[in-house]
PDB file of C-alpha atoms in Angstrom:
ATOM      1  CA  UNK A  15     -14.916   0.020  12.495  1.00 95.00           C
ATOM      2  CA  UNK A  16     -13.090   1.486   8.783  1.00 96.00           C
ATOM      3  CA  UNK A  17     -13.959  -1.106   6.359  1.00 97.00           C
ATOM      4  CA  UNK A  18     -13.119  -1.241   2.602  1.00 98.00           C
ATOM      5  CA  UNK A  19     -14.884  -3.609   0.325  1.00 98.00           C
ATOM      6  CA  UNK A  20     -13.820  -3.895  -3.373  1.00 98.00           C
ATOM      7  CA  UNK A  21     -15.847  -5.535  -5.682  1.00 98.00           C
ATOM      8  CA  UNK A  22     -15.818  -5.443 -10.083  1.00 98.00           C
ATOM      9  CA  UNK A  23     -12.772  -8.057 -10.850  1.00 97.00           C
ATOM     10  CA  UNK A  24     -13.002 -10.577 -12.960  1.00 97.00           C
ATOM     11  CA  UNK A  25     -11.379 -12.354 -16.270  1.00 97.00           C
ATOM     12  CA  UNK A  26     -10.924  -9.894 -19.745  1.00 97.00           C
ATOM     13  CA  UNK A  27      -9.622  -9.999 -22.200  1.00 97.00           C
ATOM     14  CA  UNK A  28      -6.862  -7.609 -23.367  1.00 97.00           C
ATOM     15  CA  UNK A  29      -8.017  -4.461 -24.592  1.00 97.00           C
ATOM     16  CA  UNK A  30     -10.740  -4.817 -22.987  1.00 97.00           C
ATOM     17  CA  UNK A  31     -12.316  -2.212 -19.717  1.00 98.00           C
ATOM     18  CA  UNK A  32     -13.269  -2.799 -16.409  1.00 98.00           C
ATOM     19  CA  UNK A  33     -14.569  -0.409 -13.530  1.00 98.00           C
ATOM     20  CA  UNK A  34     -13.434  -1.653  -9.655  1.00 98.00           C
ATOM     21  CA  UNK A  35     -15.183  -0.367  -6.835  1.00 98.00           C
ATOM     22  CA  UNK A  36     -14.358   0.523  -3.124  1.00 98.00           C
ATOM     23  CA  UNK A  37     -17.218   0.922  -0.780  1.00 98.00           C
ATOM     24  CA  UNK A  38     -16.341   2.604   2.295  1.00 98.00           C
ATOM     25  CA  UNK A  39     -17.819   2.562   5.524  1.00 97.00           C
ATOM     26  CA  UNK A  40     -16.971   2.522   9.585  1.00 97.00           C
ATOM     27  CA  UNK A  41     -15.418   6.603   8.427  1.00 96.00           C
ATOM     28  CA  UNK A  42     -16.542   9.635   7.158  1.00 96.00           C
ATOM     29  CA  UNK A  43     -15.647   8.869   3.516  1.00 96.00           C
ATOM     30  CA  UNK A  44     -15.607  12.579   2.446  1.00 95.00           C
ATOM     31  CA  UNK A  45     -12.525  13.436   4.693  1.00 96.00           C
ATOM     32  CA  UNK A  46     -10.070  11.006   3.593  1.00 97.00           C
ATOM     33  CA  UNK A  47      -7.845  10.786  -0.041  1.00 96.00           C
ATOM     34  CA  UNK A  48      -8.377   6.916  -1.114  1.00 97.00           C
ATOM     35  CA  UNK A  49      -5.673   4.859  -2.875  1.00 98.00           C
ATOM     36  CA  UNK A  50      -5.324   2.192  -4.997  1.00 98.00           C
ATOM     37  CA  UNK A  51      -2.569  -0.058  -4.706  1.00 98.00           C
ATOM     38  CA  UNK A  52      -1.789  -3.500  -6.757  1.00 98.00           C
ATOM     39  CA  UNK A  53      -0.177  -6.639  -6.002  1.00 98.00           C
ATOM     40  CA  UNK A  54       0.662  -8.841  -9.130  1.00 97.00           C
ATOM     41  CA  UNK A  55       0.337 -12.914  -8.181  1.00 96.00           C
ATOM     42  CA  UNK A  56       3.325 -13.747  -6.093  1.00 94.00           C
ATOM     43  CA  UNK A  57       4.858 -10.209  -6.944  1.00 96.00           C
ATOM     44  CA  UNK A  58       5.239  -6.975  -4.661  1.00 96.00           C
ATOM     45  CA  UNK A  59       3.317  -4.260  -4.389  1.00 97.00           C
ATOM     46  CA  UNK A  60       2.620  -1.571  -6.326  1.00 98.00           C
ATOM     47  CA  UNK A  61       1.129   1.959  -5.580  1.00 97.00           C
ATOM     48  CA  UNK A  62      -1.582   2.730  -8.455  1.00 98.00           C
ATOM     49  CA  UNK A  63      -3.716   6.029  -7.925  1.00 97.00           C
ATOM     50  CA  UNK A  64      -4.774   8.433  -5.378  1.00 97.00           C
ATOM     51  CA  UNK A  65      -7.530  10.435  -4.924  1.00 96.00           C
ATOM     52  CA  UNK A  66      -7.906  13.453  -2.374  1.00 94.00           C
ATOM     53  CA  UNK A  67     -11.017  13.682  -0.235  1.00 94.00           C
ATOM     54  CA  UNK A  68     -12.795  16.586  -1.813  1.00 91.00           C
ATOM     55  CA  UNK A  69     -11.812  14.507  -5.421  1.00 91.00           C
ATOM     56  CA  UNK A  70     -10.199  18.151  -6.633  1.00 92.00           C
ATOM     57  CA  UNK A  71      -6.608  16.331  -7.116  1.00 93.00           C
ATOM     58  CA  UNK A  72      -6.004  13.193  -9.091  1.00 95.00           C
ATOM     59  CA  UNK A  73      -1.951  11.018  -9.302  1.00 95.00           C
ATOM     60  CA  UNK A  74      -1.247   7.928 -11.226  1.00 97.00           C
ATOM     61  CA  UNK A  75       2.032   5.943 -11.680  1.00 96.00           C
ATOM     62  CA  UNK A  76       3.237   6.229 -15.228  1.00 96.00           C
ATOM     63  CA  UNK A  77       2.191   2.973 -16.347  1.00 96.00           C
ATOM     64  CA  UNK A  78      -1.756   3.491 -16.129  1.00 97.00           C
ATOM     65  CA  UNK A  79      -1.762   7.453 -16.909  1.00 97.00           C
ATOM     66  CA  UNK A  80      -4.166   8.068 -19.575  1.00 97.00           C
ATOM     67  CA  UNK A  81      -5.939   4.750 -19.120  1.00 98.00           C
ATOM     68  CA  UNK A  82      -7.114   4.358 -15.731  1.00 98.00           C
ATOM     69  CA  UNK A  83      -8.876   6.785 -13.719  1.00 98.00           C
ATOM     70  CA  UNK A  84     -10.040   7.070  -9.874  1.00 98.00           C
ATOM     71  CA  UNK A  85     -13.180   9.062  -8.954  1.00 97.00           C
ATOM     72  CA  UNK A  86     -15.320   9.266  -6.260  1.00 97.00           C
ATOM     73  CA  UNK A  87     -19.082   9.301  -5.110  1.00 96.00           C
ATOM     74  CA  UNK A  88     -18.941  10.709  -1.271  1.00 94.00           C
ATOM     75  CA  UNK A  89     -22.769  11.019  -0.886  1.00 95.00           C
ATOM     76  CA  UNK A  90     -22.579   6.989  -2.488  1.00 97.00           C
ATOM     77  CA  UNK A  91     -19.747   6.079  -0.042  1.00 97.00           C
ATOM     78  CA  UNK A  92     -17.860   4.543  -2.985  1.00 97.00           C
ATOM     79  CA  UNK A  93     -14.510   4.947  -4.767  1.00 98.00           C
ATOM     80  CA  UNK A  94     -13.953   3.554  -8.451  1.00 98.00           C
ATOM     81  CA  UNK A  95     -11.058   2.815 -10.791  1.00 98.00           C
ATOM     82  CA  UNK A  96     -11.954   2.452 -14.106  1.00 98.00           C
ATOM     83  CA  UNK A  97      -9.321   0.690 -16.197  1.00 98.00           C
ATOM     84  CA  UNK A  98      -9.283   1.084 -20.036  1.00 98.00           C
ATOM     85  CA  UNK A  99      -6.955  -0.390 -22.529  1.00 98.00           C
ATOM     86  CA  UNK A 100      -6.176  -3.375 -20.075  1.00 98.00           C
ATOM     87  CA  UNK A 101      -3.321  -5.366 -20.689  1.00 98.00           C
ATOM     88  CA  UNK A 102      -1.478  -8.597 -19.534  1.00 98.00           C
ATOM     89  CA  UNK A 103       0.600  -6.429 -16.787  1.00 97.00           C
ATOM     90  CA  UNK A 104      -2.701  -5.476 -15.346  1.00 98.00           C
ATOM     91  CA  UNK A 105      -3.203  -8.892 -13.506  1.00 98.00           C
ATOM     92  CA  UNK A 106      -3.482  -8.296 -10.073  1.00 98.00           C
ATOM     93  CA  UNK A 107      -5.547  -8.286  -7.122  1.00 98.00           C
ATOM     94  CA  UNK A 108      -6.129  -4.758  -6.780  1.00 98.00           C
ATOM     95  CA  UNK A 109      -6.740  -3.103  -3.346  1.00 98.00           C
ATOM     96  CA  UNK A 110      -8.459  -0.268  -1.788  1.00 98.00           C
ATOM     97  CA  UNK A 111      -6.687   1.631   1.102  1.00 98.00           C
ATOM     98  CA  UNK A 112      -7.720   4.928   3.274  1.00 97.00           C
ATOM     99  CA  UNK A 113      -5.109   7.762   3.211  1.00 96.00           C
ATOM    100  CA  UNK A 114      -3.567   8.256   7.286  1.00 95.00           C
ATOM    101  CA  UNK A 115      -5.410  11.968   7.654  1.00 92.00           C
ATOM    102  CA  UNK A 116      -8.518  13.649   7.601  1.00 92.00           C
ATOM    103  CA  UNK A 117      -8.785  16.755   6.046  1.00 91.00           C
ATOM    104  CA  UNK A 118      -5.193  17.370   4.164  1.00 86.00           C
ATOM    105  CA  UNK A 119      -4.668  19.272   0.751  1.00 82.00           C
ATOM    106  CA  UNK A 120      -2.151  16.475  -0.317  1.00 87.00           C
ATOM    107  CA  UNK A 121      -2.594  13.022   0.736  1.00 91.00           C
ATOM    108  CA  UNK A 122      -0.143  11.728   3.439  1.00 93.00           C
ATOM    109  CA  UNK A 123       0.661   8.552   0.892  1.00 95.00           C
ATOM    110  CA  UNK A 124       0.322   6.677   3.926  1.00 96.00           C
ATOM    111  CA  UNK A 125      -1.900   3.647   3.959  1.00 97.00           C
ATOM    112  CA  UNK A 126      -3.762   2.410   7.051  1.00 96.00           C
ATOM    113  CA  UNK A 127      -6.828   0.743   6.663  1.00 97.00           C
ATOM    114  CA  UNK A 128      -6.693  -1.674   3.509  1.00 97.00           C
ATOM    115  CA  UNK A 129      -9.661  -3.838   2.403  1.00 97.00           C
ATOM    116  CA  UNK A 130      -9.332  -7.409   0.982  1.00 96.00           C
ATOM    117  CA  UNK A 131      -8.822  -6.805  -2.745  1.00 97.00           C
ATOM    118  CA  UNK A 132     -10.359  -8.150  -5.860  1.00 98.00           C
ATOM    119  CA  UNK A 133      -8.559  -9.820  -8.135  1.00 98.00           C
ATOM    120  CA  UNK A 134      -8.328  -8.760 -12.024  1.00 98.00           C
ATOM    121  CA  UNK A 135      -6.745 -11.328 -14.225  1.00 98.00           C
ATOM    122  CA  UNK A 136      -6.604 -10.195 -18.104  1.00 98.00           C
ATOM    123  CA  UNK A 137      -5.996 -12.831 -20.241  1.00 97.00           C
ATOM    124  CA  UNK A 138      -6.810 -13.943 -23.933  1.00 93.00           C
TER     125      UNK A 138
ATOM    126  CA  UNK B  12      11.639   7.640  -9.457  1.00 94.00           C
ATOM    127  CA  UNK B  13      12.717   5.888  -6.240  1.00 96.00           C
ATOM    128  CA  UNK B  14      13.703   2.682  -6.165  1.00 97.00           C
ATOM    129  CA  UNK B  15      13.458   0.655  -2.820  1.00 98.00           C
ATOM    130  CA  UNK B  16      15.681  -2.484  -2.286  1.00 98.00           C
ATOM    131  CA  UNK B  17      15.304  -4.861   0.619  1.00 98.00           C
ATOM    132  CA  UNK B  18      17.422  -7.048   1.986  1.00 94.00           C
ATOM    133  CA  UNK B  19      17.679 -10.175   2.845  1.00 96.00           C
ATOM    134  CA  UNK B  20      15.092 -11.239   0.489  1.00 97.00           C
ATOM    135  CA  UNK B  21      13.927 -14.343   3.030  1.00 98.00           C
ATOM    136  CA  UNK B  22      15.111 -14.290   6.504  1.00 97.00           C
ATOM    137  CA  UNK B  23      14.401 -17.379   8.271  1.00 97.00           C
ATOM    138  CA  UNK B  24      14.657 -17.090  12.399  1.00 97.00           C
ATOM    139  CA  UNK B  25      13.515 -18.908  15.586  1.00 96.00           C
ATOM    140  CA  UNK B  26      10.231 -17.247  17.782  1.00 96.00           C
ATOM    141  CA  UNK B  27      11.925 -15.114  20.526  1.00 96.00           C
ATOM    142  CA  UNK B  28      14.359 -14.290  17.897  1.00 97.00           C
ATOM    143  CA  UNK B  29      15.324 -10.819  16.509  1.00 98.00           C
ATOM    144  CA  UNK B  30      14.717  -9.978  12.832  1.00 98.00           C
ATOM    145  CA  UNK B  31      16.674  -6.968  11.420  1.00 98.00           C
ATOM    146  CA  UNK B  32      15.636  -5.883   8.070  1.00 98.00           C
ATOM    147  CA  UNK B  33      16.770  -3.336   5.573  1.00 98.00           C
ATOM    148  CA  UNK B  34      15.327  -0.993   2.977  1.00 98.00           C
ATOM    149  CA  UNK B  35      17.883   1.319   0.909  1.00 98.00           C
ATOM    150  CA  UNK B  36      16.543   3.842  -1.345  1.00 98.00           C
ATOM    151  CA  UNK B  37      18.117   4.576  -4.798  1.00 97.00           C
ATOM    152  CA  UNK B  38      18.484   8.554  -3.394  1.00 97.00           C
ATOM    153  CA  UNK B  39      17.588  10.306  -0.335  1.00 97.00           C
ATOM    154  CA  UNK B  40      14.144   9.843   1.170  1.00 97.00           C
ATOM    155  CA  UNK B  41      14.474  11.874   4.435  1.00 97.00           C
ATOM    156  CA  UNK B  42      12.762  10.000   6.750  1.00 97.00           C
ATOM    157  CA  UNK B  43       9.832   9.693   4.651  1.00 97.00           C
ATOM    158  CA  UNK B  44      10.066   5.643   5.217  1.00 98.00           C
ATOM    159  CA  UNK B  45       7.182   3.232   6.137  1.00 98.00           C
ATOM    160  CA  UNK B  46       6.479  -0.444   6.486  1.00 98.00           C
ATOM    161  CA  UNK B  47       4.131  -2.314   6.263  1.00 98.00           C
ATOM    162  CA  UNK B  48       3.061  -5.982   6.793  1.00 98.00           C
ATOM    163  CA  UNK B  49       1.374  -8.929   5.025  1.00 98.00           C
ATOM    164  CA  UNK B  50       0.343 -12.165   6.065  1.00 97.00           C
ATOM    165  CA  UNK B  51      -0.537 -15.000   3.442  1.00 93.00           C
ATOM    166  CA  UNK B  52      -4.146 -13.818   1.458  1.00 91.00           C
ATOM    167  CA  UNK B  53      -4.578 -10.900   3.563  1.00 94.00           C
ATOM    168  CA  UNK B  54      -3.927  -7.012   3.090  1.00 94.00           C
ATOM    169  CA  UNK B  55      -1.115  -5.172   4.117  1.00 96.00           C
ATOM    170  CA  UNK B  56      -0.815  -3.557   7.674  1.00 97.00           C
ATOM    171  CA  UNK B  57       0.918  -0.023   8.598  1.00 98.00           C
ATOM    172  CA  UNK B  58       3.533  -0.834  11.113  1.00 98.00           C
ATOM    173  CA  UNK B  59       6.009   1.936  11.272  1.00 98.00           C
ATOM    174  CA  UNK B  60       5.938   5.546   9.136  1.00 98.00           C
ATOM    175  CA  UNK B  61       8.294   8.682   9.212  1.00 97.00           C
ATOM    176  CA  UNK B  62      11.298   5.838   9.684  1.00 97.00           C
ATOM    177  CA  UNK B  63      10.738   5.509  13.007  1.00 98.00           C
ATOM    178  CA  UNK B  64       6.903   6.329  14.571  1.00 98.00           C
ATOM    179  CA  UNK B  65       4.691   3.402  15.221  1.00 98.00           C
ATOM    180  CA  UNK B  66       1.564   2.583  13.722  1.00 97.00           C
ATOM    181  CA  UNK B  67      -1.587   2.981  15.982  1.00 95.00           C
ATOM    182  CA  UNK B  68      -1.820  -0.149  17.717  1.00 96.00           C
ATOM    183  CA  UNK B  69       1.424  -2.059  16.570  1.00 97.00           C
ATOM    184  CA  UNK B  70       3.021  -3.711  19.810  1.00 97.00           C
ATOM    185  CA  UNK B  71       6.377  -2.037  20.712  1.00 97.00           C
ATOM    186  CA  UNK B  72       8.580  -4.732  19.464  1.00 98.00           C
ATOM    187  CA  UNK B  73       8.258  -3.301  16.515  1.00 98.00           C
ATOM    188  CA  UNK B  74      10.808  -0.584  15.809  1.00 98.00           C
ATOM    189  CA  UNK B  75      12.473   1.268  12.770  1.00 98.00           C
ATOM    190  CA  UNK B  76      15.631   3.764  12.510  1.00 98.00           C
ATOM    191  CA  UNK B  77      17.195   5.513   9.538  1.00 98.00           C
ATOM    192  CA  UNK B  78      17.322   8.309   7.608  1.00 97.00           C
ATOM    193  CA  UNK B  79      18.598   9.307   4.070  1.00 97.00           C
ATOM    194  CA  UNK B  80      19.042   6.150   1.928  1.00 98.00           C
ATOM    195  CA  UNK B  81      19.384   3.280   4.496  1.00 98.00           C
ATOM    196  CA  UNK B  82      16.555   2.482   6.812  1.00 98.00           C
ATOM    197  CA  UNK B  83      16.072  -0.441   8.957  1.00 98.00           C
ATOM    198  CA  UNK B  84      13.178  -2.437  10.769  1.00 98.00           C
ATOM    199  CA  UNK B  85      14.300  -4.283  13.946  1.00 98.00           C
ATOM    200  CA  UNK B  86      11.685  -7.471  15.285  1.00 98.00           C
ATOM    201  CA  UNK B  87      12.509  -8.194  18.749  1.00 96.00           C
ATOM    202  CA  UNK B  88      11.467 -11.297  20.324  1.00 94.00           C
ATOM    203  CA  UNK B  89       9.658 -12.951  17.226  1.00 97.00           C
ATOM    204  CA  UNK B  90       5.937 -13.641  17.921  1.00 97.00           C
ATOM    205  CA  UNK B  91       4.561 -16.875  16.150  1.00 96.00           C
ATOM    206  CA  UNK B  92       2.031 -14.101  14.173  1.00 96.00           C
ATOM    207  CA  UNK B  93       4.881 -11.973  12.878  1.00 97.00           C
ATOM    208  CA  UNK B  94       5.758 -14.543  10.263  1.00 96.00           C
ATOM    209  CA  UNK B  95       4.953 -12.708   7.198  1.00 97.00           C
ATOM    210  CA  UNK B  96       6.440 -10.573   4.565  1.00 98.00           C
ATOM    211  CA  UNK B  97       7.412  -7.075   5.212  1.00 98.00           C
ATOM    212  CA  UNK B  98       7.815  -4.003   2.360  1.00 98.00           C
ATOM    213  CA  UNK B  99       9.305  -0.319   2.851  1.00 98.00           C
ATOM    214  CA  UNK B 100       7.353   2.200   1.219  1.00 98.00           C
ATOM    215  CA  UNK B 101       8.894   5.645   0.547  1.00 97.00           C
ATOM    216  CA  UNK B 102       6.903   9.020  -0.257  1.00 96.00           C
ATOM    217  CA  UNK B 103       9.370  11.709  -0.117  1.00 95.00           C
ATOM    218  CA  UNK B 104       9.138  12.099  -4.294  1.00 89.00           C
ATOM    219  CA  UNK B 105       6.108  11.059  -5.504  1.00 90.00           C
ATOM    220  CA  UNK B 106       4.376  10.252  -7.668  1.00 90.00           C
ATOM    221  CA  UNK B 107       4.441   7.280  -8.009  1.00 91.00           C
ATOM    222  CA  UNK B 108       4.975   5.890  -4.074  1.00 94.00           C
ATOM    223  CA  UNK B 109       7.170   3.245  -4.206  1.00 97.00           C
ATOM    224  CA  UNK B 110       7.685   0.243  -2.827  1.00 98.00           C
ATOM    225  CA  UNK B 111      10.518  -2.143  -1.766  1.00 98.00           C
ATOM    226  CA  UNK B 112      10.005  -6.065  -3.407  1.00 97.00           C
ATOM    227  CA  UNK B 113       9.405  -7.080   0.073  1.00 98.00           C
ATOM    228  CA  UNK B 114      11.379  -9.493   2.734  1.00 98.00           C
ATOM    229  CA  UNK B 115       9.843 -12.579   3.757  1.00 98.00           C
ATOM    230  CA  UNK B 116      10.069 -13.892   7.488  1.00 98.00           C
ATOM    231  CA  UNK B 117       9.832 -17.354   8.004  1.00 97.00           C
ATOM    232  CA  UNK B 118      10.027 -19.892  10.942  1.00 94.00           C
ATOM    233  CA  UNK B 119      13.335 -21.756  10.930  1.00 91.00           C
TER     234      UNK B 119
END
């Protein structure tokens, strides 16, 4: 069965950098865009990054452009987010999720496998 | 960039009840309109996308209408499991995706 596994939160310090990973497995990785989605303590959520599945195209909301970026290892089976510059609004347990469809040029933006999260909590 | 407001923000109903809930976005979406579910420390679930198609194995009390700016999830028959807070998610003008801040359904 699809499962997501993130892993690389922790307590930083603002300023400070921290790389999140997704490891995928249950799907053919390679086919699918993967998101990133956060979810501040007792807040909504809030849509992060995407990645398409051959890695080619790259989106961010405005508030982490130019200090987080998504990649991806297909032949690793992983995902990352690597967050620079963190600050207090960063806190979150941030979640991994697998784009709808296989195959597409632009990601369908919607979300249907999700894994558990790991939580990042930057703090001084 | 879209704004998504639900409403009521807590809606608080018998089992065997039916929950209506509502998602209005700040301009036109089409009916690029999901929801999605989440239950207390877990992930969110896809229940409903393109206003109105179900989610691969989401039971068929689960239903959603709209189009345009005002969408609307309908519950029928409240199942002790579908206690849980519910968010509309829009991606007709992205980026970013947006979501709604979510209405909570709980047990009266």
């Amino acid at each position: 069965q699809v499962q997501l596994v993130e892993s690389g939160g922790g307590v930083v310090q603002p300023g400070t950098s921290l790389r999140l990973s997704c490891a995928a497995s249950g799907f053919t990785l390679s086919n699918y865009g993967i998101h990133w989605v956060r979810q501040a303590p007792g807040k909504g959520l809030e849509w992060v990054s995407v990645i398409s599945y051959s890695g080619i195209n790259e989106f961010y909301t405005d508030s982490v452009k130019g200090r987080f970026t998504i990649s991806r290892d297909n032949s690793r089976n992983m995902v990352y987010l690597q967050m620079n510059s963190l600050t207090v609004e960063d806190t979150a347990t941030y979640y991994c999720a697998k784009d709808l469809q296989q195959l597409v040029p632009r990601p369908t933006l919607l979300l249907d496998h999700w894994g558990q999260g790991t939580l990042v909590t930057v703090s001084s | 960039e879209i704004v998504l407001t639900q409403s009521p923000a807590t809606l608080s109903l018998s089992p065997g009840e039916t929950a209506t809930l509502s998602c209005r976005a700040s301009q036109s979406v089409g009916i690029f309109l999901a929801w999605y579910q989440q239950k207390p420390g877990r992930a969110p679930r896809l229940l409903i996308y393109d206003a109105s198609k179900r989610a691969t194995g989401i039971p068929a009390r689960f239903s959603g209408s709209g189009s345009g700016t005002d969408f609307t999830l309908t519950i029928s028959s409240l199942e002790p499991e579908d206690f849980a807070v519910y968010y509309c998610q829009q991606r007709s003008n992205w980026p970013p995706v947006t979501f709604g801040g979510g209405t909570k359904v709980e047990i009266k």
